[in-house]
Short mmCIF file of N, CA and C in Angstrom, two decimals:
data_model
loop_
_atom_site.label_atom_id
_atom_site.label_comp_id
_atom_site.label_asym_id
_atom_site.label_seq_id
_atom_site.Cartn_x
_atom_site.Cartn_y
_atom_site.Cartn_z
N PRO A 33 21.09 16.96 -0.10
CA PRO A 33 20.08 15.96 0.22
C PRO A 33 19.84 15.03 -0.97
N SER A 34 19.55 13.78 -0.68
CA SER A 34 19.27 12.82 -1.74
C SER A 34 17.90 13.08 -2.33
N PRO A 35 17.65 12.63 -3.56
CA PRO A 35 16.34 12.83 -4.20
C PRO A 35 15.21 12.25 -3.38
N ARG A 36 15.47 11.15 -2.68
CA ARG A 36 14.41 10.54 -1.88
C ARG A 36 14.01 11.41 -0.70
N SER A 37 14.98 12.17 -0.14
CA SER A 37 14.65 13.00 1.01
C SER A 37 13.76 14.17 0.61
N CYS A 38 13.70 14.50 -0.68
CA CYS A 38 12.85 15.59 -1.16
C CYS A 38 11.45 15.12 -1.49
N GLN A 39 11.22 13.81 -1.45
CA GLN A 39 9.91 13.27 -1.78
C GLN A 39 8.98 13.39 -0.58
N PRO A 40 7.69 13.55 -0.84
CA PRO A 40 6.75 13.61 0.27
C PRO A 40 6.70 12.26 0.99
N PRO A 41 6.37 12.28 2.28
CA PRO A 41 6.27 11.02 3.02
C PRO A 41 5.28 10.07 2.33
N GLY A 42 5.65 8.82 2.23
CA GLY A 42 4.79 7.84 1.60
C GLY A 42 5.07 7.64 0.13
N ALA A 43 5.79 8.58 -0.49
CA ALA A 43 6.08 8.44 -1.93
C ALA A 43 6.98 7.24 -2.16
N ASN A 44 7.94 7.01 -1.25
CA ASN A 44 8.83 5.88 -1.38
C ASN A 44 8.04 4.57 -1.24
N GLN A 45 7.12 4.53 -0.31
CA GLN A 45 6.28 3.35 -0.13
C GLN A 45 5.42 3.10 -1.36
N GLU A 46 4.92 4.14 -1.95
CA GLU A 46 4.10 4.00 -3.16
C GLU A 46 4.96 3.47 -4.31
N ALA A 47 6.16 3.98 -4.43
CA ALA A 47 7.07 3.50 -5.48
C ALA A 47 7.39 2.02 -5.27
N LEU A 48 7.61 1.63 -4.03
CA LEU A 48 7.87 0.22 -3.73
C LEU A 48 6.65 -0.64 -4.04
N ARG A 49 5.46 -0.17 -3.72
CA ARG A 49 4.23 -0.92 -4.04
C ARG A 49 4.11 -1.11 -5.56
N ASN A 50 4.40 -0.04 -6.31
CA ASN A 50 4.33 -0.13 -7.77
C ASN A 50 5.35 -1.13 -8.30
N GLU A 51 6.56 -1.09 -7.74
CA GLU A 51 7.60 -2.01 -8.18
C GLU A 51 7.22 -3.46 -7.85
N ILE A 52 6.66 -3.68 -6.69
CA ILE A 52 6.21 -5.02 -6.31
C ILE A 52 5.12 -5.50 -7.26
N GLU A 53 4.20 -4.64 -7.60
CA GLU A 53 3.11 -5.01 -8.53
C GLU A 53 3.67 -5.36 -9.90
N GLU A 54 4.63 -4.57 -10.38
CA GLU A 54 5.26 -4.85 -11.67
C GLU A 54 5.96 -6.21 -11.65
N LEU A 55 6.66 -6.50 -10.55
CA LEU A 55 7.35 -7.79 -10.43
C LEU A 55 6.36 -8.95 -10.38
N LYS A 56 5.24 -8.74 -9.71
CA LYS A 56 4.20 -9.78 -9.67
C LYS A 56 3.66 -10.05 -11.07
N GLN A 57 3.47 -8.98 -11.85
CA GLN A 57 2.97 -9.13 -13.22
C GLN A 57 4.00 -9.87 -14.09
N LYS A 58 5.28 -9.53 -13.94
CA LYS A 58 6.33 -10.22 -14.70
C LYS A 58 6.38 -11.69 -14.31
N ASN A 59 6.26 -11.97 -13.02
CA ASN A 59 6.27 -13.35 -12.53
C ASN A 59 5.11 -14.13 -13.13
N LEU A 60 3.93 -13.54 -13.15
CA LEU A 60 2.75 -14.18 -13.72
C LEU A 60 2.96 -14.45 -15.21
N ALA A 61 3.50 -13.47 -15.94
CA ALA A 61 3.75 -13.64 -17.37
C ALA A 61 4.74 -14.77 -17.62
N LEU A 62 5.79 -14.85 -16.80
CA LEU A 62 6.78 -15.92 -16.95
C LEU A 62 6.16 -17.28 -16.63
N ASP A 63 5.34 -17.34 -15.59
CA ASP A 63 4.66 -18.59 -15.26
C ASP A 63 3.77 -19.05 -16.42
N GLN A 64 3.09 -18.11 -17.04
CA GLN A 64 2.23 -18.44 -18.18
C GLN A 64 3.05 -18.93 -19.36
N GLU A 65 4.20 -18.29 -19.59
CA GLU A 65 5.06 -18.70 -20.70
C GLU A 65 5.61 -20.11 -20.45
N ILE A 66 6.01 -20.40 -19.22
CA ILE A 66 6.50 -21.73 -18.88
C ILE A 66 5.40 -22.76 -19.07
N ALA A 67 4.20 -22.45 -18.61
CA ALA A 67 3.07 -23.37 -18.77
C ALA A 67 2.79 -23.65 -20.24
N GLN A 68 2.89 -22.62 -21.07
CA GLN A 68 2.67 -22.80 -22.50
C GLN A 68 3.73 -23.71 -23.11
N LEU A 69 4.98 -23.48 -22.75
CA LEU A 69 6.06 -24.32 -23.28
C LEU A 69 5.90 -25.77 -22.82
N LEU A 70 5.51 -25.96 -21.57
CA LEU A 70 5.30 -27.32 -21.07
C LEU A 70 4.14 -27.99 -21.81
N SER A 71 3.09 -27.22 -22.11
CA SER A 71 1.95 -27.79 -22.84
C SER A 71 2.30 -28.13 -24.28
N GLU A 72 3.35 -27.48 -24.80
CA GLU A 72 3.81 -27.76 -26.16
C GLU A 72 4.77 -28.95 -26.20
N GLY A 73 5.00 -29.56 -25.04
CA GLY A 73 5.81 -30.76 -25.00
C GLY A 73 7.24 -30.59 -24.54
N TYR A 74 7.63 -29.37 -24.19
CA TYR A 74 8.98 -29.16 -23.69
C TYR A 74 9.05 -29.63 -22.23
N SER A 75 10.21 -30.16 -21.84
CA SER A 75 10.39 -30.56 -20.45
C SER A 75 11.21 -29.48 -19.73
N LEU A 76 11.10 -29.45 -18.42
CA LEU A 76 11.87 -28.47 -17.65
C LEU A 76 13.36 -28.67 -17.86
N GLU A 77 13.80 -29.93 -17.94
CA GLU A 77 15.21 -30.21 -18.15
C GLU A 77 15.67 -29.66 -19.49
N GLU A 78 14.83 -29.82 -20.51
CA GLU A 78 15.17 -29.32 -21.84
C GLU A 78 15.27 -27.79 -21.82
N LEU A 79 14.33 -27.15 -21.15
CA LEU A 79 14.34 -25.68 -21.06
C LEU A 79 15.57 -25.20 -20.29
N GLU A 80 15.91 -25.88 -19.20
CA GLU A 80 17.08 -25.50 -18.41
C GLU A 80 18.36 -25.67 -19.23
N LYS A 81 18.44 -26.76 -20.01
CA LYS A 81 19.62 -26.97 -20.86
C LYS A 81 19.72 -25.87 -21.91
N HIS A 82 18.58 -25.52 -22.51
CA HIS A 82 18.56 -24.47 -23.52
C HIS A 82 19.03 -23.14 -22.93
N ILE A 83 18.58 -22.82 -21.73
CA ILE A 83 18.99 -21.59 -21.06
C ILE A 83 20.48 -21.62 -20.78
N ALA A 84 21.00 -22.77 -20.32
CA ALA A 84 22.43 -22.89 -20.05
C ALA A 84 23.24 -22.69 -21.33
N LEU A 85 22.75 -23.25 -22.44
CA LEU A 85 23.45 -23.08 -23.71
C LEU A 85 23.41 -21.63 -24.18
N LEU A 86 22.32 -20.94 -23.94
CA LEU A 86 22.24 -19.52 -24.29
C LEU A 86 23.24 -18.70 -23.48
N HIS A 87 23.37 -19.02 -22.19
CA HIS A 87 24.36 -18.33 -21.35
C HIS A 87 25.77 -18.57 -21.88
N GLU A 88 26.06 -19.82 -22.24
CA GLU A 88 27.38 -20.14 -22.77
C GLU A 88 27.64 -19.39 -24.07
N TYR A 89 26.63 -19.36 -24.96
CA TYR A 89 26.76 -18.63 -26.22
C TYR A 89 27.05 -17.15 -25.95
N ASN A 90 26.30 -16.56 -25.02
CA ASN A 90 26.51 -15.14 -24.73
C ASN A 90 27.89 -14.87 -24.17
N ASP A 91 28.39 -15.78 -23.32
CA ASP A 91 29.74 -15.62 -22.78
C ASP A 91 30.78 -15.67 -23.89
N ILE A 92 30.62 -16.62 -24.81
CA ILE A 92 31.56 -16.74 -25.93
C ILE A 92 31.48 -15.52 -26.84
N LYS A 93 30.26 -15.07 -27.10
CA LYS A 93 30.08 -13.89 -27.95
C LYS A 93 30.72 -12.66 -27.30
N ASP A 94 30.54 -12.51 -25.98
CA ASP A 94 31.15 -11.38 -25.27
C ASP A 94 32.67 -11.42 -25.38
N ALA A 95 33.25 -12.61 -25.25
CA ALA A 95 34.70 -12.75 -25.36
C ALA A 95 35.15 -12.37 -26.77
N GLY A 96 34.41 -12.81 -27.78
CA GLY A 96 34.74 -12.46 -29.17
C GLY A 96 34.66 -10.97 -29.40
N GLN A 97 33.63 -10.33 -28.85
CA GLN A 97 33.49 -8.88 -28.99
C GLN A 97 34.65 -8.15 -28.32
N MET A 98 35.06 -8.66 -27.16
CA MET A 98 36.18 -8.05 -26.45
C MET A 98 37.46 -8.16 -27.28
N LEU A 99 37.69 -9.34 -27.86
CA LEU A 99 38.87 -9.53 -28.69
C LEU A 99 38.85 -8.63 -29.93
N LEU A 100 37.68 -8.54 -30.57
CA LEU A 100 37.56 -7.64 -31.73
C LEU A 100 37.86 -6.20 -31.33
N GLY A 101 37.36 -5.81 -30.15
CA GLY A 101 37.61 -4.45 -29.68
C GLY A 101 39.08 -4.18 -29.46
N LYS A 102 39.77 -5.15 -28.84
CA LYS A 102 41.20 -4.97 -28.60
C LYS A 102 41.97 -4.93 -29.92
N LEU A 103 41.60 -5.79 -30.86
CA LEU A 103 42.25 -5.80 -32.17
C LEU A 103 42.02 -4.48 -32.90
N ALA A 104 40.81 -3.96 -32.79
CA ALA A 104 40.51 -2.68 -33.44
C ALA A 104 41.37 -1.57 -32.86
N VAL A 105 41.55 -1.58 -31.55
CA VAL A 105 42.40 -0.55 -30.92
C VAL A 105 43.84 -0.67 -31.42
N ILE A 106 44.34 -1.91 -31.46
CA ILE A 106 45.71 -2.13 -31.92
C ILE A 106 45.90 -1.64 -33.35
N ARG A 107 44.91 -1.92 -34.19
CA ARG A 107 45.02 -1.51 -35.60
C ARG A 107 44.61 -0.07 -35.84
N GLY A 108 43.99 0.56 -34.86
CA GLY A 108 43.55 1.94 -35.01
C GLY A 108 42.34 2.08 -35.91
N VAL A 109 41.47 1.08 -35.90
CA VAL A 109 40.24 1.12 -36.70
C VAL A 109 39.05 0.89 -35.77
N THR A 110 37.87 1.00 -36.34
CA THR A 110 36.68 0.69 -35.55
C THR A 110 36.39 -0.80 -35.62
N THR A 111 35.66 -1.28 -34.64
CA THR A 111 35.26 -2.69 -34.64
C THR A 111 34.45 -3.01 -35.88
N LYS A 112 33.61 -2.08 -36.27
CA LYS A 112 32.76 -2.26 -37.45
C LYS A 112 33.59 -2.53 -38.70
N GLU A 113 34.75 -1.91 -38.79
CA GLU A 113 35.62 -2.10 -39.95
C GLU A 113 36.22 -3.51 -40.01
N LEU A 114 36.27 -4.19 -38.87
CA LEU A 114 36.84 -5.54 -38.83
C LEU A 114 35.83 -6.62 -39.25
N TYR A 115 34.55 -6.32 -39.19
CA TYR A 115 33.52 -7.34 -39.46
C TYR A 115 33.68 -7.99 -40.83
N PRO A 116 33.85 -7.23 -41.92
CA PRO A 116 33.99 -7.88 -43.23
C PRO A 116 35.21 -8.79 -43.32
N GLU A 117 36.29 -8.39 -42.65
CA GLU A 117 37.52 -9.18 -42.69
C GLU A 117 37.32 -10.59 -42.10
N TYR A 118 36.39 -10.70 -41.15
CA TYR A 118 36.13 -11.99 -40.49
C TYR A 118 34.77 -12.57 -40.89
N ASP A 119 34.22 -12.08 -41.98
CA ASP A 119 32.93 -12.55 -42.49
C ASP A 119 31.82 -12.49 -41.45
N LEU A 120 31.77 -11.38 -40.73
CA LEU A 120 30.75 -11.19 -39.70
C LEU A 120 29.72 -10.20 -40.22
N GLU A 121 28.48 -10.42 -39.84
CA GLU A 121 27.41 -9.49 -40.15
C GLU A 121 27.33 -8.47 -39.01
N LEU A 122 26.89 -7.27 -39.32
CA LEU A 122 26.75 -6.26 -38.27
C LEU A 122 25.73 -6.67 -37.22
N SER A 123 24.81 -7.53 -37.58
CA SER A 123 23.80 -7.99 -36.63
C SER A 123 24.33 -9.09 -35.71
N ASP A 124 25.55 -9.58 -35.99
CA ASP A 124 26.16 -10.63 -35.14
C ASP A 124 26.58 -10.09 -33.81
#
């Protein structure tokens, strides 16, 4: 039997209510953060462009990490050992 089938009736509904409430709180917090940024003079277009650039950066960083991983396997070393060779910080 699945874990949910062992729960008392209504427990699943309560869990869903809690999850909905958490999502409502996150939505409210995000709305407040957007309102604050707009009040500081940022435009929605600027924020959307910034988010798009962050996505692009993360995609490029992921590709770099994948390449470092493959190179580490080929050389038989850890990825961490390659960082100094390419002037990378461990926090990168």
